[in-house]
Short mmCIF file of C-alpha atoms in Angstrom, two decimals:
data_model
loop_
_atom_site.label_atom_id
_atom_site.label_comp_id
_atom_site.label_asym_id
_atom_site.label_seq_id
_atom_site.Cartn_x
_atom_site.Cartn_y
_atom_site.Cartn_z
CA UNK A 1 -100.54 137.36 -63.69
CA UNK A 2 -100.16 133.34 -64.18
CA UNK A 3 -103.18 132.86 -61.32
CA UNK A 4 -105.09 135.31 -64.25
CA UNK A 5 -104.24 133.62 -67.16
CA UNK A 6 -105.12 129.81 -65.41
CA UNK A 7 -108.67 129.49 -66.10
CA UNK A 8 -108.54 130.99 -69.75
CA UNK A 9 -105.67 128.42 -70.38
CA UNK A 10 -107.75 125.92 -69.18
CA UNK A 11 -110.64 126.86 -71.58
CA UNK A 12 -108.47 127.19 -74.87
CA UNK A 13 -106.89 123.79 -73.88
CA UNK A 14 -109.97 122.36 -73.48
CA UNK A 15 -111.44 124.27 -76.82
CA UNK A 16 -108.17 122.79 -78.70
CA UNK A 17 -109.02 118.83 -76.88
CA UNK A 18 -112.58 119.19 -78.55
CA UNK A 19 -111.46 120.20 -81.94
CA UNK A 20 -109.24 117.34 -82.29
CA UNK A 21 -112.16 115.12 -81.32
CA UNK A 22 -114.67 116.66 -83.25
CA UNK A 23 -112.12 116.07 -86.51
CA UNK A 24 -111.50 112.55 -84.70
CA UNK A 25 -115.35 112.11 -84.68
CA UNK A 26 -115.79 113.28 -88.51
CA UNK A 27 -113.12 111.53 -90.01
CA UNK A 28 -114.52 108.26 -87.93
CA UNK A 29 -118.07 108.84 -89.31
CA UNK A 30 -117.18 109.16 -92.77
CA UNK A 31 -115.72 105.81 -92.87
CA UNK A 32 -118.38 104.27 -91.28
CA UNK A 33 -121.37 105.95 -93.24
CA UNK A 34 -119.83 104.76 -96.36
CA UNK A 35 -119.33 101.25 -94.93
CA UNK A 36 -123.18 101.28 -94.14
CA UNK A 37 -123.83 103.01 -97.15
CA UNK A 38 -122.92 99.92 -98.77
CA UNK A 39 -124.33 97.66 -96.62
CA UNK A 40 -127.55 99.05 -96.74
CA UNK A 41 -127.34 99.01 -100.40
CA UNK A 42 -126.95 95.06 -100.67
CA UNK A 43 -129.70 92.60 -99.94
CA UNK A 44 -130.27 88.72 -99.00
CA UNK A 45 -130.53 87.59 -102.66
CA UNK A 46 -127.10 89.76 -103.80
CA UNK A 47 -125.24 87.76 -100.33
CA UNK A 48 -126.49 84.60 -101.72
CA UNK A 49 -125.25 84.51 -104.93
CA UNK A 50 -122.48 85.43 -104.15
CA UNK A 51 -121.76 82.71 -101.29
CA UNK A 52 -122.90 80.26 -104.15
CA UNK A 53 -121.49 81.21 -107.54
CA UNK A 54 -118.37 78.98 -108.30
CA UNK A 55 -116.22 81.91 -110.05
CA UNK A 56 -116.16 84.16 -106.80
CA UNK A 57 -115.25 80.89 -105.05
CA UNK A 58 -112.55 80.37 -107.25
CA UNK A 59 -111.49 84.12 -107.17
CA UNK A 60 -111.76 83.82 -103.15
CA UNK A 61 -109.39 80.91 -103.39
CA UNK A 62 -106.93 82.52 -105.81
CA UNK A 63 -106.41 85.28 -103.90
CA UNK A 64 -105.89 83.35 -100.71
CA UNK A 65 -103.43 81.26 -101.89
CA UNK A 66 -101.49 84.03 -103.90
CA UNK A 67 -101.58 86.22 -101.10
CA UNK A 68 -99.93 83.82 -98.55
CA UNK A 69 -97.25 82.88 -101.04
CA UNK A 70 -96.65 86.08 -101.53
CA UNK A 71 -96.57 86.95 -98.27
CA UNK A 72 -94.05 83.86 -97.48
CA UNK A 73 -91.72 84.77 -100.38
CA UNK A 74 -91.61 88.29 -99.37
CA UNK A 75 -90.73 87.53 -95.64
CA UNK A 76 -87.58 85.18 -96.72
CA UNK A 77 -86.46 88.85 -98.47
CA UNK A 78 -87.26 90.92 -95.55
CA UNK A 79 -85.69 89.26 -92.36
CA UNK A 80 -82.24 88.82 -93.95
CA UNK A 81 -82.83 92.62 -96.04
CA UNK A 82 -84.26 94.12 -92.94
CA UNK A 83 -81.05 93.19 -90.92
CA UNK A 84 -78.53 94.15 -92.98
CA UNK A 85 -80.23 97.79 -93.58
CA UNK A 86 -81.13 98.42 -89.85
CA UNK A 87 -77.36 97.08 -88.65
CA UNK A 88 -75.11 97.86 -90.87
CA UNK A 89 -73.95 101.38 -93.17
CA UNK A 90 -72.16 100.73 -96.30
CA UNK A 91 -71.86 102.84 -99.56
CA UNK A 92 -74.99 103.60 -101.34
CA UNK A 93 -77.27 102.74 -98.57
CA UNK A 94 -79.52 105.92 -98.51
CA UNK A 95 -79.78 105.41 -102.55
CA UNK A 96 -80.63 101.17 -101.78
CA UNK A 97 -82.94 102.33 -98.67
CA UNK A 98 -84.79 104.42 -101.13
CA UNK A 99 -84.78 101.75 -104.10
CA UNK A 100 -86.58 98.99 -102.16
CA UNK A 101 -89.38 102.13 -101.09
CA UNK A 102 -90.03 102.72 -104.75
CA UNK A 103 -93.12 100.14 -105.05
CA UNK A 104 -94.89 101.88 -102.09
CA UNK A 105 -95.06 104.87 -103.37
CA UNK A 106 -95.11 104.44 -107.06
CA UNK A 107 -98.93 104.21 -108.60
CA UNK A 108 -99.57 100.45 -108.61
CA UNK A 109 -100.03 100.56 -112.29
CA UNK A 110 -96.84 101.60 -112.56
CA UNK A 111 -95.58 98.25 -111.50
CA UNK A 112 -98.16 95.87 -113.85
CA UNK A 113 -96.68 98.51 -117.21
CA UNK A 114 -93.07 97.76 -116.20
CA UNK A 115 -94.25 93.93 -115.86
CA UNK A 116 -95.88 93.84 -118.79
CA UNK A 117 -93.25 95.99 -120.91
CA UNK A 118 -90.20 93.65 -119.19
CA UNK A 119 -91.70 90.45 -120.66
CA UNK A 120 -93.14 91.14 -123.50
CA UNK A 121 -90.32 93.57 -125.15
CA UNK A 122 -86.90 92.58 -123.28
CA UNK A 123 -84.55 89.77 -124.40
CA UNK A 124 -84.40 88.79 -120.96
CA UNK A 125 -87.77 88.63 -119.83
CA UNK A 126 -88.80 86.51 -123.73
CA UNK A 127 -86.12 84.37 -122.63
CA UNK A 128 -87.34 83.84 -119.16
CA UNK A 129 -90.79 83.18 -120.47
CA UNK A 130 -89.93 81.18 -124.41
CA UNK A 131 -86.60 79.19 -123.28
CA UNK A 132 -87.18 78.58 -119.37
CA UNK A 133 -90.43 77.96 -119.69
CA UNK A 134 -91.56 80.21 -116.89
CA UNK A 135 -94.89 82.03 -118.01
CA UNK A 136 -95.88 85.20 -116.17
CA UNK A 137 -98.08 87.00 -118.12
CA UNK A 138 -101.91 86.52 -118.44
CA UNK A 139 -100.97 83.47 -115.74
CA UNK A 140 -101.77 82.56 -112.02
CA UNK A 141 -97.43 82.84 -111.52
CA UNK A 142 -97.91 86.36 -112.93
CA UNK A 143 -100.36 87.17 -110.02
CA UNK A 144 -97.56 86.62 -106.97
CA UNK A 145 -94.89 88.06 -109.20
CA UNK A 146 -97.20 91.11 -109.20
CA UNK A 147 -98.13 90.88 -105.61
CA UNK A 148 -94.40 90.04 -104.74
CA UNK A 149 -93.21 93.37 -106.63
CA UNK A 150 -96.20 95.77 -104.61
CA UNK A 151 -96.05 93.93 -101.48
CA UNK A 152 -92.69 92.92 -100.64
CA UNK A 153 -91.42 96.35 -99.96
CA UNK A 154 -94.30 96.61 -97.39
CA UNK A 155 -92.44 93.61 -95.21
CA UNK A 156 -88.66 94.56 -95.73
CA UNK A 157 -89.81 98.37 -94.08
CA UNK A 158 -91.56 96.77 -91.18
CA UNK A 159 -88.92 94.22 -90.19
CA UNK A 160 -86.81 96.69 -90.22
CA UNK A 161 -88.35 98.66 -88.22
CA UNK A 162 -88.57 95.83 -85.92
CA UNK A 163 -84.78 95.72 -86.06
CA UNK A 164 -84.21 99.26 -85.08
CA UNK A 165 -86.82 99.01 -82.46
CA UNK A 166 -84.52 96.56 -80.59
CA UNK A 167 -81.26 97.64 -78.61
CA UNK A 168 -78.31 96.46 -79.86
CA UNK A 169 -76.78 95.88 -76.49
CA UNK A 170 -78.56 92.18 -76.33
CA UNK A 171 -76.71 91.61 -79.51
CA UNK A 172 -73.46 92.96 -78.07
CA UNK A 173 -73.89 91.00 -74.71
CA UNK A 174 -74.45 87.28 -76.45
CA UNK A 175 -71.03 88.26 -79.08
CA UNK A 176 -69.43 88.63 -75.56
CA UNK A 177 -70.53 85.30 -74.32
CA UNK A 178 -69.48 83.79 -77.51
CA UNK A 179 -72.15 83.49 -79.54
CA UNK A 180 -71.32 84.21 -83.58
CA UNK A 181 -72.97 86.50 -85.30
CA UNK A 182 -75.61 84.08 -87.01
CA UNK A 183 -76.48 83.01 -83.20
CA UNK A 184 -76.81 86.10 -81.77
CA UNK A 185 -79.06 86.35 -84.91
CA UNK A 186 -80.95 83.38 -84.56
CA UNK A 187 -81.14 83.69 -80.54
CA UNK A 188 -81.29 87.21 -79.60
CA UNK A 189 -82.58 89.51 -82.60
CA UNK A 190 -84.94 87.65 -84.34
CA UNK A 191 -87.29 86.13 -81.37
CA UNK A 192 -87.29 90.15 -79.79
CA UNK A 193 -88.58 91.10 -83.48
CA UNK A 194 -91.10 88.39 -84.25
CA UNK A 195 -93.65 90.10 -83.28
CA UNK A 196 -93.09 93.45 -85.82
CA UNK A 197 -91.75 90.43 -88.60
CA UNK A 198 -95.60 88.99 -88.19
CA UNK A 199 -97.42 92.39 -88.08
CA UNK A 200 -95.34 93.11 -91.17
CA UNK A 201 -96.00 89.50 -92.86
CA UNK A 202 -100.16 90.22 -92.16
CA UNK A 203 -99.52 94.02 -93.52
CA UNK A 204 -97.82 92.40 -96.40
CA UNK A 205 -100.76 89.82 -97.04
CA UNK A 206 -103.57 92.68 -96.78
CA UNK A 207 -101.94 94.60 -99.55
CA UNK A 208 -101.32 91.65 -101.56
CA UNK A 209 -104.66 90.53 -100.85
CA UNK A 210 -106.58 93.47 -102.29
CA UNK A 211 -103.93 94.39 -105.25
CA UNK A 212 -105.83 95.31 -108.13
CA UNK A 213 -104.23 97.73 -110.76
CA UNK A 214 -100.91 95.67 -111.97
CA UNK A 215 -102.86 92.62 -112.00
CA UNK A 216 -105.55 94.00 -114.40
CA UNK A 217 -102.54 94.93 -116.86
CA UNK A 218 -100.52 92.01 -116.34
CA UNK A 219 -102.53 88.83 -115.89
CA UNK A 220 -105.95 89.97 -116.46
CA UNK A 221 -108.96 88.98 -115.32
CA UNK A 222 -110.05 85.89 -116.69
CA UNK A 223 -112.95 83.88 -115.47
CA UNK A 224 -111.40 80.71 -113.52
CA UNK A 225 -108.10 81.29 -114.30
CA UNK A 226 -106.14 84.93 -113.40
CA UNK A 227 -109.48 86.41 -111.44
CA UNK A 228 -108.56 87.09 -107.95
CA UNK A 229 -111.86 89.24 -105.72
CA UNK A 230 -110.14 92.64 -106.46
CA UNK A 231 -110.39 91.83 -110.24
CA UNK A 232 -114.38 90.18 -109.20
CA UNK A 233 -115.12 93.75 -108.16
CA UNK A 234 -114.45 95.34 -111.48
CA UNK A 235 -115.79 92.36 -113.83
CA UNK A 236 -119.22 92.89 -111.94
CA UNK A 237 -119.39 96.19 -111.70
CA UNK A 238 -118.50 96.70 -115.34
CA UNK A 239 -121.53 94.28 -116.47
CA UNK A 240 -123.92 96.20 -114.22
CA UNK A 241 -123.87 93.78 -111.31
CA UNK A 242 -123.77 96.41 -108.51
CA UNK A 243 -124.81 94.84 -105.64
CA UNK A 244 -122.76 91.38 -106.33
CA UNK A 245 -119.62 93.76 -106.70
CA UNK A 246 -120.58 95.63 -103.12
CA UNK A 247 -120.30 92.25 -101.80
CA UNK A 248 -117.27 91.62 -102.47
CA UNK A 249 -116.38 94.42 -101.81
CA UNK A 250 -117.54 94.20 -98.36
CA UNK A 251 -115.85 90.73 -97.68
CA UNK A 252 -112.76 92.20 -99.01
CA UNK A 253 -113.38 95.20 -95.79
CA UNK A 254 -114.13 92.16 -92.99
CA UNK A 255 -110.43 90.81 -94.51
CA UNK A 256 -108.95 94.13 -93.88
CA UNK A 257 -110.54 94.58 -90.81
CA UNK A 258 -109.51 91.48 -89.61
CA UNK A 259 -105.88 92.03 -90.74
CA UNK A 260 -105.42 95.30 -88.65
CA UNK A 261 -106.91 93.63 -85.77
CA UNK A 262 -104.41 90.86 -85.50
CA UNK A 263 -101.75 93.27 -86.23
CA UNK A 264 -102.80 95.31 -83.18
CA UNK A 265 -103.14 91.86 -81.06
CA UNK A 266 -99.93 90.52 -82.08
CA UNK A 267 -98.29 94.10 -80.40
CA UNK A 268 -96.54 94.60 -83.54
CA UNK A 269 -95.61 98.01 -84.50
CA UNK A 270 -95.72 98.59 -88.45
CA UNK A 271 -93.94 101.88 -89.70
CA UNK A 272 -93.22 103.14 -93.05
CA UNK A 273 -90.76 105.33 -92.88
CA UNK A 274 -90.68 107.62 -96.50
#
């Protein structure tokens, strides 16, 4: 009977290998023809003036350096936030766990509203802003806040999951040798995580990088002063400047690209775990 069923089992497994890869091969293709789509739309002159305009250069720049401050700030959360989640239980941690996953899964206007509503309406946030002197809204601060609020949940899941990923044995062994608990830290946990804490930093900077919604609401999108390339997208496309706006667009998808490859050389392993 099982010498029977062999080469029909080896036909359905191979019929169920090639649907997988035909849905493999689909979902692969659609990516790509809309990638070309847009290439093809785009021409010389559009690439140009784009490369040469002085607002997209300035929009270019603003988002790189809000992005990497962004990303830094975040990271000085996650390590120390990402330890004391993956190694230690204490009351209220499912509810805190689930707290600091809000921003990922919340719509990302969501987050410019609640930005906009906490400073404009709230004693506290008028008094941050009129008696501290600390401006957020409609300025280039308010862009990391906003990146910092999206973004930084991004980070504190990954390390984490860097955390867990390691065996707490090392840790146990170097307590035994003497080591305190900040050395052990310092020596053992944090160099055998580095590489998920910098695939979690770059995962951190992509989404920061192309953050568009709560920046719209919150800072705006003025010329050479709050316009970051997400925001570059929009303004052109809403004046009827297509093909400058594809660009973009398509510099934005090299930055992406060139994110997830680094993550993927750097060995890191980034998890979200809803």
């Amino acid at each position: 009977m099982r010498r029977g069923n062999t080469p029909n089992r080896g036909i359905r497994d191979r019929l169920f290998t090639g649907a997988c890869a035909f849905m493999l091969a689909v979902f692969v293709a659609f990516i790509l023809t809309l990638i070309i789509a847009d290439v093809l739309y785009i021409d010389k002159e559009a690439v140009l003036k784009v490369i040469g305009s002085h607002d997209i250069r300035h929009a270019l720049w603003m988002s790189i350096w809000t992005s990497v401050l962004t990303t830094f700030i975040s990271l000085l959360f996650a390590v120390p936030l990402g330890y004391i989640l993956s190694r230690y239980r204490f009351p209220a941690h499912a509810v805190i766990d689930a707290i600091i996953d809000l921003p990922i899964i919340f719509p990302p206007l969501v987050a410019g509203l609640t930005l906009l509503v906490f400073f404009s309406q709230t004693g506290l946030g008028k008094w941050i802003q009129e008696d501290l002197g600390l401006e957020f809204w409609f300025q280039p601060r308010g862009i990391v806040l906003c990146q910092f609020l999206v973004a930084a949940s991004y980070a504190i899941r990954s390390v984490k999951t860097a955390f867990d990923d390691i065996d707490r044995r090392f840790e146990n062994v170097a307590l035994t040798l003497g080591c305190t608990q900040r050395q052990s830290f310092m020596r053992v946990s944090l160099p055998l995580a580095a590489n998920g804490i910098i695939a979690g930093g770059i995962l951190t900077w992509a989404r920061a990088f192309g953050l568009f919604g709560p920046l719209l609401i919150f800072v705006g999108s003025f010329r050479g002063r709050t316009e970051v390339l997400s925001t570059t997208i929009f303004l052109e496309q809403s004046i009827g400047n297509l093909e400058a706006a594809l660009a973009v667009a398509l510099l934005m998808i090299l930055v992406a690209l060139a994110a997830i490859i680094t993550i993927r050389m750097v060995g890191g392993r980034v998890q979200l775990k809803l």
